[in-house]
Short mmCIF file of C-alpha atoms in Angstrom, two decimals:
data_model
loop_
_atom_site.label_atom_id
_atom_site.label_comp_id
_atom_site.label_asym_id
_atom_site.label_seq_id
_atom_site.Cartn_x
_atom_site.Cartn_y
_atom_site.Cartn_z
CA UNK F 21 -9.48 -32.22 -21.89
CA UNK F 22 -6.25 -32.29 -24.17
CA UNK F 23 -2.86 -30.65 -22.91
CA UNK F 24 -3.83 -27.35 -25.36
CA UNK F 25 -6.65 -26.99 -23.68
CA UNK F 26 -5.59 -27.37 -19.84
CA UNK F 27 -2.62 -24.98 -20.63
CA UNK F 28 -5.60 -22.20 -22.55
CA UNK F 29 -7.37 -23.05 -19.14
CA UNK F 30 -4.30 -22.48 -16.79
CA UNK F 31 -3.62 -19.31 -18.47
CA UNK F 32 -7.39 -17.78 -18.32
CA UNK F 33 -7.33 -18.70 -14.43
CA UNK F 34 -4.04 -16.79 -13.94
CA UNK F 35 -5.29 -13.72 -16.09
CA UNK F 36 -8.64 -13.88 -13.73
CA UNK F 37 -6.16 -14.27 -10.64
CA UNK F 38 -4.37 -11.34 -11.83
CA UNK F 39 -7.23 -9.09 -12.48
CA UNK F 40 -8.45 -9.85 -9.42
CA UNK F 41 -5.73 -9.18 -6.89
CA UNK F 42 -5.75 -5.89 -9.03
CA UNK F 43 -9.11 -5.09 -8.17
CA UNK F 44 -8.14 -5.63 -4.59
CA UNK F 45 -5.76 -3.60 -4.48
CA UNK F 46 -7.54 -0.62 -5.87
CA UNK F 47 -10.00 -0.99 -3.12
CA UNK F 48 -8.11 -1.76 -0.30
CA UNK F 49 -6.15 1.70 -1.80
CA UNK F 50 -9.45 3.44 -1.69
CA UNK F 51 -10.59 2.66 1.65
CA UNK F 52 -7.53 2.53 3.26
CA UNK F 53 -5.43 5.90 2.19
CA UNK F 54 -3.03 5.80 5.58
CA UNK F 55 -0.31 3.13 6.65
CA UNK F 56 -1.98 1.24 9.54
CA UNK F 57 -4.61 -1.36 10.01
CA UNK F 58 -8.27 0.16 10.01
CA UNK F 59 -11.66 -1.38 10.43
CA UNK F 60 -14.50 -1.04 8.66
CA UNK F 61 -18.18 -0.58 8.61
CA UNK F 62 -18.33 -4.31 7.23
CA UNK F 63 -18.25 -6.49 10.58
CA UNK F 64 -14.97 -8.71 10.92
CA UNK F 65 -13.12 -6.83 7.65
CA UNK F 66 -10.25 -4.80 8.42
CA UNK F 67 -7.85 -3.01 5.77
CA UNK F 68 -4.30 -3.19 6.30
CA UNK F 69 -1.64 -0.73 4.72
CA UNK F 70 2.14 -0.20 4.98
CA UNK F 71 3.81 2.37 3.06
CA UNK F 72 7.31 0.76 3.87
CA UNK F 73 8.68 -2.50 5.39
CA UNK F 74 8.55 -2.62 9.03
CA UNK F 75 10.09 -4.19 11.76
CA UNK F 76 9.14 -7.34 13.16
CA UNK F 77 5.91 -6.62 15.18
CA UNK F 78 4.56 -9.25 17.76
CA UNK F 79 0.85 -8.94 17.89
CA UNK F 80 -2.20 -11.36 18.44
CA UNK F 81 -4.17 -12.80 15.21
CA UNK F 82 -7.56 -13.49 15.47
CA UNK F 83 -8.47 -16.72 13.26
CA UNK F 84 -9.12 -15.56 10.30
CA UNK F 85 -7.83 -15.10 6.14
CA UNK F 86 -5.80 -12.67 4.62
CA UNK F 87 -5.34 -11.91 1.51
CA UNK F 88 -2.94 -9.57 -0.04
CA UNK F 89 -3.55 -7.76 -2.76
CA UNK F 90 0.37 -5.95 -3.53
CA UNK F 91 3.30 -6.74 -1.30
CA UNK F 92 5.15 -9.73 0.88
CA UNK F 93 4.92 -10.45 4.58
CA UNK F 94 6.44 -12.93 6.94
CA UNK F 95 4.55 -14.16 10.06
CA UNK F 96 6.53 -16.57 12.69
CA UNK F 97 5.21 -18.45 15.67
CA UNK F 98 8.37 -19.67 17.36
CA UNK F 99 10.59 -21.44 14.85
CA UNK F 100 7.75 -21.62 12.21
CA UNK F 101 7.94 -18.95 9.40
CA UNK F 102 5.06 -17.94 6.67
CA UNK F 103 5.95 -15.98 4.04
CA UNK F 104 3.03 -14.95 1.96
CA UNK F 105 2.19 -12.42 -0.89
CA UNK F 106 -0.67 -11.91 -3.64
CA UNK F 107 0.22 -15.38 -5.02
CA UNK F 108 -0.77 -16.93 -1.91
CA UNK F 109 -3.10 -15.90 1.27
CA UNK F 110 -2.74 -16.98 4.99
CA UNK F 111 -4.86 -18.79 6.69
CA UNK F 112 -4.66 -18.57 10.71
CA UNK F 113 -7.36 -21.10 12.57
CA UNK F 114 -6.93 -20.06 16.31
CA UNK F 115 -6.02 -17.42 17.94
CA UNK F 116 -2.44 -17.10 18.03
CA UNK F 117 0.87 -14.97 19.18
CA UNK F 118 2.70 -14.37 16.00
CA UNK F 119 5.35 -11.87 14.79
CA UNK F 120 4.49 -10.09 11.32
CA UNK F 121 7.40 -8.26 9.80
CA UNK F 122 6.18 -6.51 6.26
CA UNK F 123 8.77 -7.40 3.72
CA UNK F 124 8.32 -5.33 0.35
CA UNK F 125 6.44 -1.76 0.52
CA UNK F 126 6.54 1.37 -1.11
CA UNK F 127 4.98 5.04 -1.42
CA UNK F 128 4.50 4.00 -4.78
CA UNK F 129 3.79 0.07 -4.73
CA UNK F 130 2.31 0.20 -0.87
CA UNK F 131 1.86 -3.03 1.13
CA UNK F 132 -1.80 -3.93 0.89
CA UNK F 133 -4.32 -6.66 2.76
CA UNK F 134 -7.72 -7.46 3.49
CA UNK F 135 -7.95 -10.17 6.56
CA UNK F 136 -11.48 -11.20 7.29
CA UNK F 137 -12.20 -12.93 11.07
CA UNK F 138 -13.84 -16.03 11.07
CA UNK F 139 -17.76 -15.76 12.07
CA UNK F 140 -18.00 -19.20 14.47
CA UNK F 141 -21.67 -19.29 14.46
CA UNK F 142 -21.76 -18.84 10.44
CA UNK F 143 -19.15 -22.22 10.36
CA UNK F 144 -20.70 -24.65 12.72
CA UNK F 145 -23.97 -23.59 10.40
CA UNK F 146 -22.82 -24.80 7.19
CA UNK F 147 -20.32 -27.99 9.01
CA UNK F 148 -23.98 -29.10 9.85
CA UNK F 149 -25.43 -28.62 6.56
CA UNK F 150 -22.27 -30.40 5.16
CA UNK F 151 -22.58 -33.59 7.80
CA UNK F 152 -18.89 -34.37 7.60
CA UNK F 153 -16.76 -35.69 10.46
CA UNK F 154 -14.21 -33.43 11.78
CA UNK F 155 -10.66 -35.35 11.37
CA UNK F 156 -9.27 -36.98 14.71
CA UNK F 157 -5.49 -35.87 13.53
CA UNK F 158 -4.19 -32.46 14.34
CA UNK F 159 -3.64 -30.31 11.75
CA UNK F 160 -1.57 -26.86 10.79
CA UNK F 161 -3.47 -23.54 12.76
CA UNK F 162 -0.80 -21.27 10.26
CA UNK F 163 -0.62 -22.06 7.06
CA UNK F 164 -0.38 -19.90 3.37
CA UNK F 165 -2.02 -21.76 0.16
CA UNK F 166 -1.97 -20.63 -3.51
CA UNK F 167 -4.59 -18.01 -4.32
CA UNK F 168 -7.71 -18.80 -5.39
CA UNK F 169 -9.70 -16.07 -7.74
CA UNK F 170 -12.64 -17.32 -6.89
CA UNK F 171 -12.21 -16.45 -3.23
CA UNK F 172 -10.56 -12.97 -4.21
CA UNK F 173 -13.63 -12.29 -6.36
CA UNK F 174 -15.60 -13.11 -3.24
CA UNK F 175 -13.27 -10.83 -0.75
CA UNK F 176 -13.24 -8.26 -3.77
CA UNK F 177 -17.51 -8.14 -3.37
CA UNK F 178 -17.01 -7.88 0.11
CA UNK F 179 -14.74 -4.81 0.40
CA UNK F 180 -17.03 -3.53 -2.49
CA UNK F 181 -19.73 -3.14 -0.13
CA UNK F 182 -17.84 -0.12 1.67
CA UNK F 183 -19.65 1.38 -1.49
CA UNK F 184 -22.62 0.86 -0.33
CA UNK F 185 -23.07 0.90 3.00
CA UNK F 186 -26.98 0.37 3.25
CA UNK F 187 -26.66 -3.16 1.47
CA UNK F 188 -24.01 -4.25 3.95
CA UNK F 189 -26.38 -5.37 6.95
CA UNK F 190 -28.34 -8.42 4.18
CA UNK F 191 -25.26 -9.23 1.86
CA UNK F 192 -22.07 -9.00 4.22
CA UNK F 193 -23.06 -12.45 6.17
CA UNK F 194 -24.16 -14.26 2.42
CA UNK F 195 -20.68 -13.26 0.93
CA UNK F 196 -18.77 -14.35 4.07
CA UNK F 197 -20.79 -17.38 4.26
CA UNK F 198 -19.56 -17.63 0.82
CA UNK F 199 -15.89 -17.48 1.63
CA UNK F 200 -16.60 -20.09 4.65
CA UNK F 201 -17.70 -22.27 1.85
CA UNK F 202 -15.07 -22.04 -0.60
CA UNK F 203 -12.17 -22.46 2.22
CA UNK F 204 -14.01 -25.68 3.41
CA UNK F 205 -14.20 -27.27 -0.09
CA UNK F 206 -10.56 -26.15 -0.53
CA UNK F 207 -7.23 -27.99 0.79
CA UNK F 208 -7.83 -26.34 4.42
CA UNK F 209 -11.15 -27.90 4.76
CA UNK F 210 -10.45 -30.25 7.64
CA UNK F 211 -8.70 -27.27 9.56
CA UNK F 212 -12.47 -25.53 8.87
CA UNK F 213 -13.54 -28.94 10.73
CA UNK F 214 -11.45 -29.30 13.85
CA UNK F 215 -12.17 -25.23 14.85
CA UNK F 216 -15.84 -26.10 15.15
CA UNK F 217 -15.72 -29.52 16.07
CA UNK F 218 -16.88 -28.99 20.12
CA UNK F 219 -14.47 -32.31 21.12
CA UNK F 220 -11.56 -31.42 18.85
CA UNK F 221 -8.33 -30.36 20.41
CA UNK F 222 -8.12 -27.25 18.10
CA UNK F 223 -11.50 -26.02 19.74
CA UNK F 224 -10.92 -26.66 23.05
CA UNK F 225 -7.68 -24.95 23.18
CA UNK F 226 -9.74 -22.02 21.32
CA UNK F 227 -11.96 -21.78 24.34
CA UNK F 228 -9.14 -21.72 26.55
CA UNK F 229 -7.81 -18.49 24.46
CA UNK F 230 -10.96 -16.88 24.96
CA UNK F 231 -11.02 -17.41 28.46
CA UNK F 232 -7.14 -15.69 28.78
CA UNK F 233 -8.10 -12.98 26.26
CA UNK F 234 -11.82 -12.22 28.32
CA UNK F 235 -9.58 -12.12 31.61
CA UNK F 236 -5.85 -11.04 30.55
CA UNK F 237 -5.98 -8.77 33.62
CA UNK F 238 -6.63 -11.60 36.60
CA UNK F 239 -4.44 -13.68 38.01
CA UNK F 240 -5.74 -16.90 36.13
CA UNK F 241 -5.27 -20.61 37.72
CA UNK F 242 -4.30 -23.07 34.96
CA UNK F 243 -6.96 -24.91 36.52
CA UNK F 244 -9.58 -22.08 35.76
CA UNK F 245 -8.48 -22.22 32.39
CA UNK F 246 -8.79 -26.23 31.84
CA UNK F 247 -12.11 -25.89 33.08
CA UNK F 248 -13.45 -23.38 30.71
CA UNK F 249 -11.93 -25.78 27.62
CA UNK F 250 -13.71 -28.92 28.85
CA UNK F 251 -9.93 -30.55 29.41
CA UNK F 252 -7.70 -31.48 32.26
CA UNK F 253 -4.67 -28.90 33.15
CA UNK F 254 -2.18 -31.55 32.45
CA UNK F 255 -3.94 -32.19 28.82
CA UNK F 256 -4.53 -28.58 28.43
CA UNK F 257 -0.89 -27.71 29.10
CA UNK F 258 0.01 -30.33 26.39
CA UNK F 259 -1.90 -29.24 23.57
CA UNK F 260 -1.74 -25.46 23.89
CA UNK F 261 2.13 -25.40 23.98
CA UNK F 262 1.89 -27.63 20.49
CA UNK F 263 -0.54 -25.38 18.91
CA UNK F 264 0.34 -21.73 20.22
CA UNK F 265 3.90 -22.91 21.15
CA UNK F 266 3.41 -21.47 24.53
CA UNK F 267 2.42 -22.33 27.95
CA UNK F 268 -1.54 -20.84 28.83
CA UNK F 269 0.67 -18.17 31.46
CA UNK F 270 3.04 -17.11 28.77
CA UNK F 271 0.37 -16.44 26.05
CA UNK F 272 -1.60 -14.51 29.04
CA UNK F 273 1.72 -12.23 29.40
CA UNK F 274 2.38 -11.71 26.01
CA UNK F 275 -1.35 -10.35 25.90
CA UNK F 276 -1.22 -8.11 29.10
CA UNK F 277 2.01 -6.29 27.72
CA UNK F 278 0.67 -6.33 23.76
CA UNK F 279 -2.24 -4.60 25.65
CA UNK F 280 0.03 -1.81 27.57
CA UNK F 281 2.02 -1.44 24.52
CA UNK F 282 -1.80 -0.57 22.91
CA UNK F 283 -2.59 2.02 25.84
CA UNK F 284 0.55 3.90 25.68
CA UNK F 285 0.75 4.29 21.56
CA UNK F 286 -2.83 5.40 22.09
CA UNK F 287 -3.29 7.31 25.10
CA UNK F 288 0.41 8.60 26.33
CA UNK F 289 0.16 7.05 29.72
CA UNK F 290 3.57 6.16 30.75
CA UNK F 291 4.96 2.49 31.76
CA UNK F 292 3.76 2.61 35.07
CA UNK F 293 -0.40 3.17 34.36
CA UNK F 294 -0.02 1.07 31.41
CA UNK F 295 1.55 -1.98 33.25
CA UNK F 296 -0.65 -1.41 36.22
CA UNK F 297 -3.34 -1.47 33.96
CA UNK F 298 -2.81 -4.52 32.56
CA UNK F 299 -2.19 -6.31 35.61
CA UNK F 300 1.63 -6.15 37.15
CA UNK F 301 1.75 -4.95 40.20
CA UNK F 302 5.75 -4.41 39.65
CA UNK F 303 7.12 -1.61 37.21
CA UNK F 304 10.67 -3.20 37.30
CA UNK F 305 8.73 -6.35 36.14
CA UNK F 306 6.88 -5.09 33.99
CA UNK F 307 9.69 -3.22 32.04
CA UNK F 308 11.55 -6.26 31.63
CA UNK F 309 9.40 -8.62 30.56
CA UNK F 310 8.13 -5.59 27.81
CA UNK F 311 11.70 -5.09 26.32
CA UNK F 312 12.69 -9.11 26.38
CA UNK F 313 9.10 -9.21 23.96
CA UNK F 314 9.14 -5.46 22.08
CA UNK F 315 13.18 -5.70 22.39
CA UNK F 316 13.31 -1.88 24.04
CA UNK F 317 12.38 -0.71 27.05
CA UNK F 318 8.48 0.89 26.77
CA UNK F 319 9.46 4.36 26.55
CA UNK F 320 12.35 4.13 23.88
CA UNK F 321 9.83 1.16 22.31
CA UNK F 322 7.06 4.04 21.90
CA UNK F 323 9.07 6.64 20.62
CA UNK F 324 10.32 4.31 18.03
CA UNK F 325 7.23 3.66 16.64
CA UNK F 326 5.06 6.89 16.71
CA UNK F 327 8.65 8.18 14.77
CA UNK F 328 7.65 5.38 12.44
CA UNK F 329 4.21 4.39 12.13
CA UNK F 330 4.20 1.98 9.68
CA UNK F 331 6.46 -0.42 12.02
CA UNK F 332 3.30 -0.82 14.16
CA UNK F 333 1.57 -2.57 11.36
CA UNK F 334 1.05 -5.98 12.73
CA UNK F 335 -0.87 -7.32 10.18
#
């Protein structure tokens, strides 16, 4: 193919990128008409929108893609910062403790993103159908790449199916296994890899996280946890302080007071039901480890955002 013809190429791709993020955005606009993050009858799809930037917002991301459609956002994980926008989606492989912060939003020109949760099952399906070897080197769990129409045309059907609810049930799982597909023939493949890979480090640090997140409430022994990842608590230790950047005890705090931060936006209680709730048995405690993470004591912390709403978008 002569240079005319690549550059005729690299043009049609970006007008197809462009229509497509556009398309997006109309339908995340559509099903998503309030600032906030909203599910949706399509299982692991959720709808973000911010009508104005917000403050940085610590919160838990599941692994999964998102994909804006009109806006900019910054994630962080300790001293690693993201920033993403429609030229680019994120792509988040475990479970991890990250601060978004929203960067451009409007009334007019609102912030706007699909993120889709990884199905596990679906992935270890088509990693056996594919037969490759997961890679033995670690790799990046947070990571933004440049967009891909193809896989916005994909999350474009996807959302699309809001339309139609009664197909969702038979074509939701083929356009997600879709997706799957197109990430693991993309640059991130091998990251695809090591999450389902049983013996990778990735995965076993995964299981861990879904031990702390099924039992954020106990008082969990680091040997406990090792057990439930298939690793010893010295090894364990190691490798989920490189990948989450915290020890398995600090991510189970910052879950427990994400959590009472949850029950008192929601359901009024004040700091002392919500951080009993969660599992402190010590308001004073529990009020200051809250404000060293949120940065305010709960009750000025709550007050601040139900003034603001659109500063509790996480996502």
């Amino acid at each position: 193919m002569n240079s005319k013809c690549l550059a005729t190429f690299s043009r049609h791709e970006d007008l197809c990128g462009m229509e497509k993020i556009n398309e997006l955005a109309e339908l995340i606009t559509r099903f998503a008409p309030k600032s906030g993050m909203a599910g949706t009858a399509v299982p692991r799809l959720s709808l973000i929108r911010a009508n104005q930037p917000s403050a940085p917002v610590p919160a838990v991301y599941e692994a999964s893609l998102c994909i804006i459609a009109q806006g900019s956002k910054r994630v962080s994980l300790a001293d690693q910062s993201v920033v993403y926008d429609a030229s680019s989606y994120l792509l988040v492989s475990v479970d991890l403790p990250l601060v978004g912060h929203v960067l451009e939003a409007s009334p007019a020109a609102p912030y706007l993103c699909c993120k889709i949760d990884f199905d596990s099952t679906a992935l270890a399906e088509l990693l056996v159908k594919e037969g490759r070897a997961s890679p033995s080197r670690d790799l990046p769990v947070l990571a933004a790449y440049p967009s891909d129409p193809d896989l916005i045309d994909a999350a474009c059907r996807l959302v699309r199916l809001l339309n139609r609810p009664e197909s969702i049930t038979v074509l939701a799982p083929l356009i997600e296994r879709e997706i799957l597909y197109r990430l693991l023939t993309g640059p991130h493949g091998d990251t695809l890899r090591q999450m389902a890979s049983v013996d990778s480090h990735l995965n076993q640090v995964s299981r861990a996280i879904a031990t702390i997140r099924n039992h954020f409430q106990a008082q969990l022994r680091i040997e406990e946890i090792a057990a439930a990842s298939g690793m010893s608590a010295s090894s364990l230790h190691a490798h989920f302080k490189a990948i989450t950047r915290m020890t398995p005890l600090e991510y189970q705090k910052q879950l427990r007071l994400q959590e009472a931060r949850r029950i008192m936006l929601a359901g009024g209680a004040n700091a002392g039901t919500a951080g009993f709730a969660v599992g402190y048995d010590s308001p004073s405690q529990f009020s200051r480890e809250y404000r060293r993470l949120f940065g305010a004591p709960p009750r000025k912390d709550i007050d601040r955002l139900q003034a603001t709403p659109s500063s509790a978008a996480a996502y």
